[in-house]
Tab-separated table of C-alpha atoms in Angstrom:
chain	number	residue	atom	x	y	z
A	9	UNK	CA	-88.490	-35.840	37.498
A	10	UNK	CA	-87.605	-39.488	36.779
A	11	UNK	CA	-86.607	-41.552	40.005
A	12	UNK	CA	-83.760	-44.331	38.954
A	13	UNK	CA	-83.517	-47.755	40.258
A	14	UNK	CA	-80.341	-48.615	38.500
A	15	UNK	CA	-77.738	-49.406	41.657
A	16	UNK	CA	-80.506	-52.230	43.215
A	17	UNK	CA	-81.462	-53.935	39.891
A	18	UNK	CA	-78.859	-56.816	39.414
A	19	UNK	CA	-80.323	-58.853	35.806
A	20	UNK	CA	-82.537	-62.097	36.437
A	21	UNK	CA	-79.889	-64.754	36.679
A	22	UNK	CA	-80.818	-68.712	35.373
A	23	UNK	CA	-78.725	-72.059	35.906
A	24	UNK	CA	-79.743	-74.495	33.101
A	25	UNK	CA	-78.741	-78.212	33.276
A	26	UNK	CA	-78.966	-78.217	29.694
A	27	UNK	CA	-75.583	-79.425	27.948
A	28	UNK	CA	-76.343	-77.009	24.920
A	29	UNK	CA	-73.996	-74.407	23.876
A	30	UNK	CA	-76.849	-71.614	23.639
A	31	UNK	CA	-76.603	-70.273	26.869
A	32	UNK	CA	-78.948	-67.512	26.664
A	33	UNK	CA	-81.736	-70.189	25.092
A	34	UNK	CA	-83.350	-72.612	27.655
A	35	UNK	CA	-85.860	-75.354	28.102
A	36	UNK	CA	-88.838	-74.815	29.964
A	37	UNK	CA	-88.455	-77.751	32.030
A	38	UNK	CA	-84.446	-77.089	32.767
A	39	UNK	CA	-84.846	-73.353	33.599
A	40	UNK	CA	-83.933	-72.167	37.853
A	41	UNK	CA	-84.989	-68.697	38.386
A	42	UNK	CA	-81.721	-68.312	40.680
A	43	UNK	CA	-82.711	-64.391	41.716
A	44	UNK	CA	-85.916	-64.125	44.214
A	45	UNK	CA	-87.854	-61.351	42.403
A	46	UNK	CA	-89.581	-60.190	45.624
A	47	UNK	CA	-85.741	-58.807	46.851
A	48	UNK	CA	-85.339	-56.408	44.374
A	49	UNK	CA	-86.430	-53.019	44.067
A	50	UNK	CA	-87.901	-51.555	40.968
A	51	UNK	CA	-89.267	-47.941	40.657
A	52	UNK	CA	-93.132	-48.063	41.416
A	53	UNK	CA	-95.177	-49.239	38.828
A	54	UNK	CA	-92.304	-51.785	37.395
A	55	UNK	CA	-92.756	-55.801	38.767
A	56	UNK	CA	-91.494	-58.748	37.116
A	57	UNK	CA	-93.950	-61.796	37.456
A	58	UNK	CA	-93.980	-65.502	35.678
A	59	UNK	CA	-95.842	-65.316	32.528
A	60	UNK	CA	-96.760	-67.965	30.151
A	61	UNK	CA	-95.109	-70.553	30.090
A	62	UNK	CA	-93.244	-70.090	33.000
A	63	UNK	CA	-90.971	-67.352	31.388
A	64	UNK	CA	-90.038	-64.061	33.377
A	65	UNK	CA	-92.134	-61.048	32.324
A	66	UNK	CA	-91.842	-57.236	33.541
A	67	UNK	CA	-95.142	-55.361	34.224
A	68	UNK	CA	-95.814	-51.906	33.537
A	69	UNK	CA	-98.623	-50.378	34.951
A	70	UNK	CA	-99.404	-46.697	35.048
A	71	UNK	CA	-101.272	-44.165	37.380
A	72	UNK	CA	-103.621	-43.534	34.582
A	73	UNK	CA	-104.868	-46.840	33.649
A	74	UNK	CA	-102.181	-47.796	31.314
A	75	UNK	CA	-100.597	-51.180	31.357
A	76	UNK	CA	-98.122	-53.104	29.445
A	77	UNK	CA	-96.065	-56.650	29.376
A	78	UNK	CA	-92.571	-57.263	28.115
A	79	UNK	CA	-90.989	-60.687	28.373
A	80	UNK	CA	-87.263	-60.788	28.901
A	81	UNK	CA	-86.992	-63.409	26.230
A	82	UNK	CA	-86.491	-61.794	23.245
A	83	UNK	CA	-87.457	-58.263	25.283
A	84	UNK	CA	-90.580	-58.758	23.424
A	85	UNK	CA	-93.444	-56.594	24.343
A	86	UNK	CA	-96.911	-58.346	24.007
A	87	UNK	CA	-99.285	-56.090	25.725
A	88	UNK	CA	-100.074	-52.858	25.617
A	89	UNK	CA	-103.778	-51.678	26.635
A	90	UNK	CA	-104.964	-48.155	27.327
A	91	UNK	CA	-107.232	-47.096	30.083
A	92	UNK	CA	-110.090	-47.763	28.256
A	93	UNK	CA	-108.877	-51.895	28.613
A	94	UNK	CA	-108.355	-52.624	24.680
A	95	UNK	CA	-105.143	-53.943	23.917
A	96	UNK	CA	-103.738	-52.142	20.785
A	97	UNK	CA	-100.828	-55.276	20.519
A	98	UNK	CA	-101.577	-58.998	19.314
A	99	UNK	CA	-100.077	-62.102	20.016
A	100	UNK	CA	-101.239	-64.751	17.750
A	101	UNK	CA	-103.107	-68.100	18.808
A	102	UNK	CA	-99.770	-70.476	17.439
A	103	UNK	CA	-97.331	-68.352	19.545
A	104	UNK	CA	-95.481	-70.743	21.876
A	105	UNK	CA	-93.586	-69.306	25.289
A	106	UNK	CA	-91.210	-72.231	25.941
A	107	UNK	CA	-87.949	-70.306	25.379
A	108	UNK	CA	-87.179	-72.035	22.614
A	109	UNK	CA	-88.950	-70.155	19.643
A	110	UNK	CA	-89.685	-66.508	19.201
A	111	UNK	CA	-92.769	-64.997	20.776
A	112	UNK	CA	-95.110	-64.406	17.482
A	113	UNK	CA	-96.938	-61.376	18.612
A	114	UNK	CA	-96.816	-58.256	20.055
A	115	UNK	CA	-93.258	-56.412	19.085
A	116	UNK	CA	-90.702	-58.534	18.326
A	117	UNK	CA	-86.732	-57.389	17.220
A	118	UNK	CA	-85.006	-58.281	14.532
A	119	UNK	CA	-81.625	-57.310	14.969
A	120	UNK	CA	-78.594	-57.760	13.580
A	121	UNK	CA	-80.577	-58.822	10.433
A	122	UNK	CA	-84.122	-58.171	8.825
A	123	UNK	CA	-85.682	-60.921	7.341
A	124	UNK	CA	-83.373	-63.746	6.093
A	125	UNK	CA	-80.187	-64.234	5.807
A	126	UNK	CA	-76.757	-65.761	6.432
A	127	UNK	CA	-78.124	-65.983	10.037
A	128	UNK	CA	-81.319	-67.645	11.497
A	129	UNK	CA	-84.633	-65.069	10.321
A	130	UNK	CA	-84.721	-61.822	11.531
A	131	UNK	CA	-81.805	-62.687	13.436
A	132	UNK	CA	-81.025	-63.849	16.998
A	133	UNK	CA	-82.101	-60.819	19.364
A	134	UNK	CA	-86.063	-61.861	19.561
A	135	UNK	CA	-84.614	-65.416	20.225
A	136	UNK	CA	-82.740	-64.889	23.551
A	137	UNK	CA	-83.208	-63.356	26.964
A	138	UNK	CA	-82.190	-60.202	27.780
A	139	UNK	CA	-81.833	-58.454	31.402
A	140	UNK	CA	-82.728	-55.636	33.401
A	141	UNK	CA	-80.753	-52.842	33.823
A	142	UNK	CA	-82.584	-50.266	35.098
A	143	UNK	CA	-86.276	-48.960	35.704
A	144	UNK	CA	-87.356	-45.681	36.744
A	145	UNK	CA	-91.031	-43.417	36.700
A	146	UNK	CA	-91.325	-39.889	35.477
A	147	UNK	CA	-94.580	-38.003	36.582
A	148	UNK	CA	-96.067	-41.327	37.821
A	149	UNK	CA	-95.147	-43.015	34.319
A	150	UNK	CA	-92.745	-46.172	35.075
A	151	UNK	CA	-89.721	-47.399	32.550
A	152	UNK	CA	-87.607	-50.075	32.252
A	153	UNK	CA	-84.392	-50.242	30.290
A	154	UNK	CA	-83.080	-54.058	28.998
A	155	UNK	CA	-80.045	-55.265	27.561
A	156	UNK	CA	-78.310	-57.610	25.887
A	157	UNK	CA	-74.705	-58.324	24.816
A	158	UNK	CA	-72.562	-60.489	22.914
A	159	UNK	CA	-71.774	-64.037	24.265
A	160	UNK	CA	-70.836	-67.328	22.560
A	161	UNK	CA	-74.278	-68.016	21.200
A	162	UNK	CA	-74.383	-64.412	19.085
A	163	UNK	CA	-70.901	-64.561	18.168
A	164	UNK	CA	-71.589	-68.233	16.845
A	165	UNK	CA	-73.986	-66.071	13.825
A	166	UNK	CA	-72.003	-62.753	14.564
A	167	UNK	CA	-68.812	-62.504	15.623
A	168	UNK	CA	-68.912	-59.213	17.033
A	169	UNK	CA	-69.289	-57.244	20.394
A	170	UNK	CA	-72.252	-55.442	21.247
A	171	UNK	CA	-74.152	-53.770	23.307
A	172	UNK	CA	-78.041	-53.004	23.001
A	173	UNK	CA	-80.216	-51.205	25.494
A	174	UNK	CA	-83.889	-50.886	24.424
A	175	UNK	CA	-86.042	-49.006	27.159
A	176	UNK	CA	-89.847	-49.302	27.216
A	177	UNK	CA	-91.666	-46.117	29.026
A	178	UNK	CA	-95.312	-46.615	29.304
A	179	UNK	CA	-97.884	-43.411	29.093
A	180	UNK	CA	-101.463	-43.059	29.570
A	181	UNK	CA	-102.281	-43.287	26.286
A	182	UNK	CA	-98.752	-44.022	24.465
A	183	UNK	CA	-95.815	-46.747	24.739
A	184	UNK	CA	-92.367	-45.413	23.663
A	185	UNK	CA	-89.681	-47.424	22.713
A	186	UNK	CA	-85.568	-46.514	22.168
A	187	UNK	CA	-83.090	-48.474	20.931
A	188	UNK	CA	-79.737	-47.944	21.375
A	189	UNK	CA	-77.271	-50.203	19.493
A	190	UNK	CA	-73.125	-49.914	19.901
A	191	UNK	CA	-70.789	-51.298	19.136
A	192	UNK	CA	-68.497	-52.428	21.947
A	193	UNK	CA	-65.501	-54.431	19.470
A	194	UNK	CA	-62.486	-53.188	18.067
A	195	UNK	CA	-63.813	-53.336	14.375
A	196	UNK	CA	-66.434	-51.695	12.914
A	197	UNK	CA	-69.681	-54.051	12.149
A	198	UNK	CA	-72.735	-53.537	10.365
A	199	UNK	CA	-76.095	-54.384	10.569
A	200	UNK	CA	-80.193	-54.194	9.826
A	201	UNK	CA	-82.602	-53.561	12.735
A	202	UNK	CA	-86.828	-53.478	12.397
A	203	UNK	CA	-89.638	-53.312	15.444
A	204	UNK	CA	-92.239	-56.616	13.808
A	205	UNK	CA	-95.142	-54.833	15.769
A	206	UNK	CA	-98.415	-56.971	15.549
A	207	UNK	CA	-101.716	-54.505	16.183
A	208	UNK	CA	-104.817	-56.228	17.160
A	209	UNK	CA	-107.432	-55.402	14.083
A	210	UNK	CA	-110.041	-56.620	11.559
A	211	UNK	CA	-108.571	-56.858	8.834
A	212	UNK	CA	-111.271	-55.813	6.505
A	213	UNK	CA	-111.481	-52.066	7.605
A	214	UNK	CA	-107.838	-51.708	8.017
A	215	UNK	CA	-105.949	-48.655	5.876
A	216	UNK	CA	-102.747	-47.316	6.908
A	217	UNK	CA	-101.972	-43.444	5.829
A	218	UNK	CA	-98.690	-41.870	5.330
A	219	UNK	CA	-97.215	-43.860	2.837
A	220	UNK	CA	-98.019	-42.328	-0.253
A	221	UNK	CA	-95.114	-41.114	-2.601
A	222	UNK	CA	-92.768	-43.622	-0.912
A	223	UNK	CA	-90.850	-46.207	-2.797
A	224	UNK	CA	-91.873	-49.978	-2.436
A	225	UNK	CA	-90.059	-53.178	-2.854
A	226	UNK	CA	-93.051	-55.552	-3.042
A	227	UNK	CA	-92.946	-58.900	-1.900
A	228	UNK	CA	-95.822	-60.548	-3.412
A	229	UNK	CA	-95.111	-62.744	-5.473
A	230	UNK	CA	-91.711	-63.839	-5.057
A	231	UNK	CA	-90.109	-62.386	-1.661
A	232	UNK	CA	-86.380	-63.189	-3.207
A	233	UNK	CA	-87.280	-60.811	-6.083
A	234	UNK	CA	-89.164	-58.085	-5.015
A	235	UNK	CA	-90.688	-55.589	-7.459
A	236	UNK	CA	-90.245	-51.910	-7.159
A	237	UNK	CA	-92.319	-49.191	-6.887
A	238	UNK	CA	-94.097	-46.335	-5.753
A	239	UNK	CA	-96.987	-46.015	-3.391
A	240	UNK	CA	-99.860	-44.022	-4.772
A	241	UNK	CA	-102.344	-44.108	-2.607
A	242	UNK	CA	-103.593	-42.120	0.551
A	243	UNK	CA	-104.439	-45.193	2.525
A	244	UNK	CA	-102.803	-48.712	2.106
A	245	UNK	CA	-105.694	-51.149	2.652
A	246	UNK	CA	-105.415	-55.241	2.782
A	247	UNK	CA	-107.434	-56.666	0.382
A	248	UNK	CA	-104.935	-59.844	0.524
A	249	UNK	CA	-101.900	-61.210	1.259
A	250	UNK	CA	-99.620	-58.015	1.612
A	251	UNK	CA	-95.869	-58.040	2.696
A	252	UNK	CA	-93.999	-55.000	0.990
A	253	UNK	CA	-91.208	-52.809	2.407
A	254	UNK	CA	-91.706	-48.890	2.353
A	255	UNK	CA	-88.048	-47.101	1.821
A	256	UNK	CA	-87.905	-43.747	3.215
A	257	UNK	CA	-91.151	-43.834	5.210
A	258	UNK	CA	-92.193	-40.444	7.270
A	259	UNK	CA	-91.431	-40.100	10.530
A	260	UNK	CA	-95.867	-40.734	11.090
A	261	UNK	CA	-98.195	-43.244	9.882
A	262	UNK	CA	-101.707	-43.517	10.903
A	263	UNK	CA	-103.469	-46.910	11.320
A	264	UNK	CA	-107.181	-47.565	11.201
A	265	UNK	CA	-107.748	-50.926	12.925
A	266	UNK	CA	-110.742	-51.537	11.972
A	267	UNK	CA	-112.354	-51.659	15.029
A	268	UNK	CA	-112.999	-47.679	15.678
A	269	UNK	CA	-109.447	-47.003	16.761
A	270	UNK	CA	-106.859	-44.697	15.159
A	271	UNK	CA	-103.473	-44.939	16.346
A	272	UNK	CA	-100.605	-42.738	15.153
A	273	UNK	CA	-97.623	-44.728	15.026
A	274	UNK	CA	-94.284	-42.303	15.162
A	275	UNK	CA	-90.181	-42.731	14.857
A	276	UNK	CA	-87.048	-41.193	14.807
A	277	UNK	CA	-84.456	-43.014	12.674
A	278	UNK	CA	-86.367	-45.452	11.521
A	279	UNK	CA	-86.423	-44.462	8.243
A	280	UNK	CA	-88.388	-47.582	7.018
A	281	UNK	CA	-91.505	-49.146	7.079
A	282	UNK	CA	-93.232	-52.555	6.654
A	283	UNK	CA	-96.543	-53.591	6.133
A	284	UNK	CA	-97.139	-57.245	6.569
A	285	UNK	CA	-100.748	-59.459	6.540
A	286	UNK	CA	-100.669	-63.551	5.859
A	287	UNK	CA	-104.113	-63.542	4.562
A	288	UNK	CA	-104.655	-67.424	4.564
A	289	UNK	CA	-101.556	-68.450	4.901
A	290	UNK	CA	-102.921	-67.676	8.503
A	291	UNK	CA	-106.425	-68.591	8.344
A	292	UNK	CA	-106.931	-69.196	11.717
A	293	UNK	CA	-105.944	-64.965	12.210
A	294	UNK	CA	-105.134	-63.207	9.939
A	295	UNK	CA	-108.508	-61.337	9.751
A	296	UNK	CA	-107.387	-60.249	13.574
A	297	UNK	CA	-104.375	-58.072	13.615
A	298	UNK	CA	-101.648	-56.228	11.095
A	299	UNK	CA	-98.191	-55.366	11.269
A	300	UNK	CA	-97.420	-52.148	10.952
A	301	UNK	CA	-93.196	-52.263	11.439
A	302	UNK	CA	-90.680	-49.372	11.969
A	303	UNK	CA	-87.522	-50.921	9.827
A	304	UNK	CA	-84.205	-49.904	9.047
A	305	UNK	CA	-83.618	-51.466	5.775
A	306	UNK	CA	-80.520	-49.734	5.034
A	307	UNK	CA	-77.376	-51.256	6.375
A	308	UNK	CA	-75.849	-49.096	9.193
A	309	UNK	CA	-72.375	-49.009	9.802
A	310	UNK	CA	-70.717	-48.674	13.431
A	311	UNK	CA	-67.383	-47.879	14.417
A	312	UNK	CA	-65.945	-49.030	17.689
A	313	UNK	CA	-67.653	-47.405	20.356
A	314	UNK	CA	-70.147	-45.611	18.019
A	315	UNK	CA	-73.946	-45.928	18.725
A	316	UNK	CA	-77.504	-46.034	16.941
A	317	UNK	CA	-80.420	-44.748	18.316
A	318	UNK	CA	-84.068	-45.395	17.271
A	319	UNK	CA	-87.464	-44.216	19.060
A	320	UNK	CA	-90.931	-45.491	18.428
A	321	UNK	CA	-94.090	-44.501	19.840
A	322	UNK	CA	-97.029	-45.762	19.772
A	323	UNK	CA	-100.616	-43.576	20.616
A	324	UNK	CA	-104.113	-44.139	20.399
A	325	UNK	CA	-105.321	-40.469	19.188
């Protein structure tokens, strides 16, 4: 039975002195937590805490072992770590907390656009803050729900309303994700969504299964052209500098991390995958973590009021 803390969980409010028209983007030094954290109520196993940088954070932390970390900027999870303690996320060394850039690491959006674009990269969802709008625990196993919506920084890339809710829901040995996009305007809109999930690894005994028989656009060399294809073998493995988009991807792949942990990665309506390593255009990490992304490629269409849902999960097995 899931116990609901929606009714006492007003969102994290912030004043900024700032004079910049991006009200949902703040400096570091400029930012008021106006809300006192330790007044509201969240379901048990759901607190919000200052993380790096100063920035909001909500912590998950499970009955069995389990724990997890989502920043409201950019709802960006950047920690999840089974009982055992590993972490099966990344966050790399150059990622900066400061409100001002994306969090490079653990599982960033990209919503309303994959990759570039008439907008800025991967568009502006991993590059705001969302807020809370509910938690709750099921069988000892705490959520928490976020949102964002339109305002005059979107609409300055986008000019449409919106409305997406993406709920985290941590498990002993699994972290599931939905999204659920809608469209809130009068006209219909359109869009591309993808989870950018970093996994901690070594890079030289990765392989990802699941893939075979799916077409690729390839990346390498020229990421403007990208060739097609078709994936032939049983396990992808990363040799070099990979980046190539998998259309029509099962609704399973399996990842090897290298470092004696299997992890089945799982979706609904995500029918996409990407598989993404720098090589040494990273050189300072690339030999320590993956990204193994659930994409939606395809453009989807919403009418007003219409919604999109997409689930990921994420299990060490």
């Amino acid at each position: 039975m899931a116990a609901s803390c929606a009714s006492t969980l007003p969102s994290l409010s912030f004043v900024s002195s700032s004079s910049s028209n991006s009200p949902r983007r703040f400096r570091r030094s400029r930012v008021v937590a106006m809300a006192s954290v330790g007044q509201k109520v969240y379901a048990p196993g759901v607190a919000v805490s200052e993380g790096n940088g100063g920035l909001p954070k909500i912590d998950l932390k499970s009955p069995h072992g389990s724990e997890a970390e989502i920043y409201l900027f950019g709802a960006c999870v950047t920690s999840f770590k089974v009982p055992n303690g590993k972490n099966l996320l990344f966050v790399r060394p150059d990622a900066v907390f400061n409100g001002q850039k994306p969090i490079s690491g653990g599982i960033p959006h990209c919503f309303p656009q994959f990759g570039p674009g008439p907008m800025q990269q991967h568009g502006f969802a991993r590059n705001v803050n969302w807020s809370i709008a509910d938690s709750e625990v099921t069988e000892g196993d705490p959520a928490v729900t976020l949102e964002l919506k339109d305002d005059s920084y979107s609409r300055s890339m986008w000019d449409f309303s919106f409305q997406a809710l993406y709920k985290v829901s941590l498990h002993s040995t699994s972290l599931s994700t939905t999204l659920k996009i809608t469209n809130m305007d009068d006209k219909p809109f359109s869009f591309n969504s993808a989870l950018h999930t970093y996994f901690r690894a070594s890079i030289a005994g990765v392989s990802v299964k699941g893939l075979k028989g799916c077409k690729t656009l390839n990346k390498d060399p020229d990421p403007k052209n990208p060739l097609e294809g078709k994936e032939e073998r049983e396990g992808v493995t990363f040799p070099g500098f990979v980046d190539c988009i998998y259309l029509g991807a099962p609704s399973q792949l399996i990842l090897d991390n290298g470092l004696g942990d299997k992890i089945a990665i799982s979706n609904s309506s995500w029918s996409d995958a990407v598989l993404w390593n720098p090589h040494q255009q990273m050189e300072a990490c690339y030999k320590d973590f993956v990204c193994v992304e659930n994409a939606k490629i395809e453009t989807v269409q919403l009418e007003p009021k219409q919604s999109w849902v997409a689930e990921q999960k994420i299990e060490l097995v």
